[in-house]
Amino acid sequence: MQIICFVDADHASNQIMRRSHTGILIFLSRAPIIWYSKARNTVESSTSGSEFVATKIAVDLTVALRYKLCMFGIPLDGEANMFVDNQSVALNATIPSSTLKKKHNSIAYHRVHEAIAACIV
């Protein structure tokens, strides 16, 4: 079984409150099994910040799915493929020396980076 995850965040999509919206779609062998869509509770100051938070949520959902599948004894084909549409997030997640100024963005970065280093995603 192969896990494929698509992640997107719409930065400041709410015209009144300027909150971002997160969308995640996870496929298991070409069948959609997890769909996540939520308006964020906080206001992000940058597009990459909202994308990092969305990617962290996707990593958490993917880790939970991998754990459930392993508990059921279902074999997985390597790491999960995760697709994001923000190039700065994709590059920063793979650079160990990347620094982020905001604490919650830094936590999201480290969670995503650890998942990449552990070959989970």
Backbone as numpy.savetxt, mean C-alpha at the origin, in Angstrom:
# Nx Ny Nz CAx CAy CAz Cx Cy Cz
-0.58 -19.90 -6.25 -1.42 -18.71 -6.25 -0.54 -17.46 -6.25
-0.94 -16.49 -7.01 -0.21 -15.22 -7.11 -1.11 -14.09 -6.60
-0.52 -13.21 -5.76 -1.24 -12.05 -5.25 -0.80 -10.82 -6.03
-1.77 -10.07 -6.54 -1.50 -8.83 -7.27 -2.34 -7.73 -6.61
-1.70 -6.61 -6.33 -2.37 -5.52 -5.61 -2.21 -4.22 -6.38
-3.29 -3.49 -6.55 -3.28 -2.17 -7.17 -3.65 -1.15 -6.11
-2.86 -0.07 -6.02 -3.05 0.95 -4.99 -3.13 2.32 -5.65
-4.06 3.14 -5.17 -4.14 4.51 -5.65 -4.70 5.39 -4.54
-4.23 6.61 -4.51 -4.75 7.60 -3.56 -5.04 8.88 -4.34
-6.20 9.44 -4.10 -6.60 10.68 -4.74 -6.38 11.80 -3.74
-5.31 12.55 -3.93 -4.91 13.58 -2.97 -5.88 14.75 -2.98
-6.39 15.10 -1.81 -7.29 16.24 -1.60 -8.50 16.21 -2.52
-9.08 15.03 -2.70 -10.22 14.89 -3.61 -11.50 15.51 -3.06
-11.63 15.56 -1.74 -12.78 16.18 -1.12 -12.62 17.69 -1.22
-13.51 18.35 -1.95 -13.39 19.78 -2.22 -13.61 20.65 -0.98
-14.34 20.16 0.00 -14.63 20.95 1.19 -13.57 20.74 2.27
-13.29 19.50 2.63 -12.36 19.20 3.71 -10.93 18.95 3.23
-10.73 18.76 1.93 -9.41 18.49 1.33 -8.76 17.21 1.86
-9.58 16.22 2.13 -9.06 14.93 2.56 -8.86 14.03 1.35
-7.92 13.12 1.46 -7.60 12.20 0.38 -8.52 10.99 0.42
-8.55 10.27 -0.68 -9.34 9.05 -0.79 -8.40 7.92 -1.20
-8.50 6.78 -0.54 -7.65 5.63 -0.81 -8.44 4.54 -1.49
-7.86 3.92 -2.52 -8.47 2.80 -3.20 -7.47 1.67 -3.38
-7.87 0.46 -2.98 -6.99 -0.71 -3.08 -7.80 -1.86 -3.65
-7.21 -2.59 -4.58 -7.83 -3.77 -5.17 -6.81 -4.89 -5.17
-7.14 -6.01 -4.52 -6.22 -7.14 -4.43 -6.83 -8.33 -5.16
-6.02 -8.91 -6.05 -6.41 -10.07 -6.83 -5.65 -11.29 -6.33
-6.30 -12.43 -6.34 -5.66 -13.71 -6.06 -5.86 -14.57 -7.29
-4.77 -14.77 -8.02 -4.82 -15.52 -9.29 -5.91 -14.98 -10.22
-5.86 -13.72 -10.49 -6.74 -13.00 -11.41 -8.19 -12.88 -10.95
-8.49 -13.21 -9.71 -9.84 -13.05 -9.17 -9.79 -11.97 -8.09
-10.60 -10.92 -8.22 -10.59 -9.88 -7.18 -11.20 -10.43 -5.88
-10.44 -10.31 -4.79 -10.95 -10.85 -3.53 -11.03 -9.80 -2.43
-10.25 -8.72 -2.53 -10.32 -7.66 -1.53 -10.45 -6.32 -2.25
-11.44 -5.55 -1.85 -11.65 -4.21 -2.38 -11.75 -3.27 -1.20
-10.94 -2.21 -1.21 -10.89 -1.28 -0.10 -10.97 0.14 -0.65
-11.91 0.89 -0.16 -12.05 2.28 -0.57 -12.49 3.08 0.64
-11.70 4.12 0.96 -12.02 4.89 2.16 -11.50 6.31 2.02
-12.29 7.24 2.52 -11.82 8.62 2.63 -10.97 8.70 3.89
-9.82 9.31 3.78 -8.90 9.41 4.91 -9.46 10.33 5.99
-9.09 10.08 7.23 -9.55 10.90 8.36 -8.70 12.14 8.55
-7.52 12.17 7.94 -6.60 13.30 8.09 -6.35 13.96 6.74
-5.85 15.17 6.81 -5.50 15.91 5.60 -4.00 15.74 5.36
-3.64 15.29 4.17 -2.23 15.13 3.81 -1.76 16.38 3.09
-0.51 16.74 3.31 0.02 17.95 2.68 0.63 17.70 1.32
0.80 16.43 0.94 1.41 16.14 -0.36 0.80 14.89 -0.97
0.95 14.77 -2.28 0.47 13.59 -2.98 1.23 12.36 -2.55
2.55 12.47 -2.41 3.34 11.30 -2.03 3.00 10.84 -0.61
2.65 11.77 0.27 2.23 11.40 1.62 0.96 10.56 1.60
-0.03 10.98 0.83 -1.27 10.21 0.75 -1.05 8.87 0.06
-0.14 8.84 -0.92 0.18 7.58 -1.60 0.91 6.62 -0.66
1.82 7.14 0.17 2.53 6.29 1.12 1.57 5.68 2.14
0.64 6.46 2.63 -0.34 5.94 3.59 -1.20 4.87 2.93
-1.61 5.08 1.69 -2.39 4.08 0.96 -1.58 2.81 0.73
-0.29 2.97 0.41 0.57 1.82 0.17 0.78 1.03 1.46
0.90 1.72 2.59 1.03 1.04 3.88 -0.21 0.22 4.20
-1.38 0.77 3.93 -2.63 0.04 4.15 -2.67 -1.19 3.25
-2.24 -1.04 2.00 -2.22 -2.17 1.07 -1.25 -3.25 1.53
-0.10 -2.84 2.06 0.86 -3.81 2.59 0.25 -4.56 3.76
-0.43 -3.86 4.66 -1.07 -4.51 5.80 -2.13 -5.51 5.35
-2.94 -5.14 4.36 -3.95 -6.07 3.83 -3.30 -7.27 3.17
-2.21 -7.05 2.44 -1.52 -8.14 1.75 -0.87 -9.09 2.75
-0.25 -8.55 3.79 0.36 -9.40 4.82 -0.71 -10.25 5.51
-1.84 -9.66 5.83 -2.93 -10.41 6.46 -3.46 -11.50 5.54
-3.58 -11.20 4.24 -4.05 -12.19 3.27 -3.05 -13.33 3.14
-1.75 -13.00 3.06 -0.73 -14.04 2.96 -0.77 -14.95 4.19
-0.96 -14.37 5.37 -1.03 -15.16 6.59 -2.24 -16.10 6.56
-3.39 -15.59 6.14 -4.59 -16.43 6.08 -4.40 -17.57 5.10
-3.83 -17.27 3.93 -3.63 -18.32 2.93 -2.64 -19.37 3.41
-1.59 -18.94 4.09 -0.63 -19.90 4.65 -1.27 -20.76 5.72
-2.14 -20.18 6.53 -2.84 -20.96 7.56 -3.78 -22.00 6.94
-4.32 -21.70 5.75 -5.17 -22.66 5.04 -4.35 -23.68 4.27
-3.04 -23.49 4.21 -2.17 -24.42 3.49 -2.13 -24.18 1.99
-2.48 -22.98 1.56 -2.47 -22.66 0.13 -1.10 -22.12 -0.24
-0.42 -22.75 -1.20 0.92 -22.28 -1.58 0.84 -20.99 -2.39
1.83 -20.10 -2.16 1.89 -18.83 -2.87 3.12 -18.80 -3.77
2.97 -18.15 -4.91 4.08 -18.00 -5.86 4.88 -16.76 -5.53
5.79 -16.86 -4.60 6.69 -15.75 -4.28 6.00 -14.57 -3.64
6.58 -13.40 -3.88 6.07 -12.18 -3.27 4.87 -11.64 -4.05
4.10 -10.80 -3.38 2.95 -10.17 -4.02 3.43 -9.03 -4.91
2.83 -8.88 -6.06 3.14 -7.76 -6.95 2.23 -6.60 -6.58
2.84 -5.44 -6.30 2.07 -4.27 -5.93 2.33 -3.17 -6.96
1.27 -2.60 -7.47 1.38 -1.55 -8.48 0.85 -0.25 -7.92
1.69 0.79 -7.95 1.32 2.13 -7.52 1.53 3.07 -8.70
0.79 4.18 -8.72 0.90 5.11 -9.85 1.74 6.34 -9.54
2.39 6.37 -8.39 3.21 7.51 -8.02 4.67 7.08 -8.03
5.45 7.63 -8.93 6.84 7.21 -9.10 7.69 7.54 -7.88
7.42 8.64 -7.19 8.22 8.98 -6.02 8.03 7.96 -4.90
6.83 7.42 -4.75 6.60 6.39 -3.74 7.33 5.11 -4.12
7.25 4.73 -5.40 7.93 3.51 -5.84 9.44 3.62 -5.66
10.02 4.77 -5.95 11.46 4.94 -5.79 11.85 5.05 -4.32
11.14 5.85 -3.53 11.48 6.02 -2.13 11.32 4.75 -1.31
10.39 3.90 -1.68 10.18 2.66 -0.93 11.34 1.68 -1.10
12.10 1.83 -2.18 13.21 0.92 -2.42 14.56 1.51 -2.03
14.59 2.78 -1.61 15.84 3.42 -1.21 15.93 3.40 0.32
16.91 2.68 0.90 16.99 2.59 2.36 17.32 3.92 3.04
17.98 4.83 2.37 18.39 6.07 3.01 17.38 7.21 2.84
16.20 6.91 2.33 15.19 7.94 2.12 14.73 8.51 3.46
14.60 9.83 3.52 14.14 10.47 4.74 12.82 11.20 4.47
11.93 11.09 5.42 10.65 11.78 5.34 10.49 12.59 6.61
9.98 13.79 6.49 9.93 14.71 7.62 8.76 14.45 8.57
7.63 14.00 8.06 6.47 13.78 8.92 6.49 12.37 9.49
6.12 12.26 10.76 6.23 11.00 11.47 5.36 9.90 10.86
4.10 10.20 10.55 3.23 9.16 10.01 3.66 8.73 8.61
4.22 9.65 7.82 4.76 9.26 6.51 6.01 8.41 6.67
6.83 8.74 7.67 8.03 7.96 7.94 7.67 6.55 8.40
6.66 6.42 9.23 6.21 5.10 9.68 5.68 4.30 8.49
4.89 4.94 7.64 4.36 4.26 6.45 5.51 3.81 5.55
6.51 4.68 5.37 7.67 4.33 4.55 8.38 3.10 5.10
8.64 3.10 6.41 9.38 1.98 7.00 8.59 0.68 6.93
7.28 0.75 7.08 6.44 -0.46 6.97 6.51 -1.02 5.56
6.41 -0.16 4.55 6.48 -0.59 3.16 7.87 -1.11 2.84
8.90 -0.39 3.29 10.28 -0.80 3.00 10.59 -2.16 3.63
10.13 -2.41 4.85 10.36 -3.70 5.49 9.68 -4.84 4.73
8.49 -4.57 4.21 7.78 -5.59 3.44 8.51 -5.91 2.13
9.10 -4.88 1.52 9.87 -5.10 0.29 11.14 -5.88 0.61
11.83 -5.51 1.70 13.07 -6.19 2.08 12.82 -7.64 2.47
11.67 -7.93 3.05 11.33 -9.29 3.46 10.73 -10.11 2.33
10.68 -9.55 1.12 10.12 -10.21 -0.07 8.65 -10.60 0.13
7.91 -9.76 0.82 6.47 -9.96 0.96 5.75 -9.31 -0.22
6.20 -8.08 -0.58 5.66 -7.39 -1.76 6.80 -6.98 -2.65
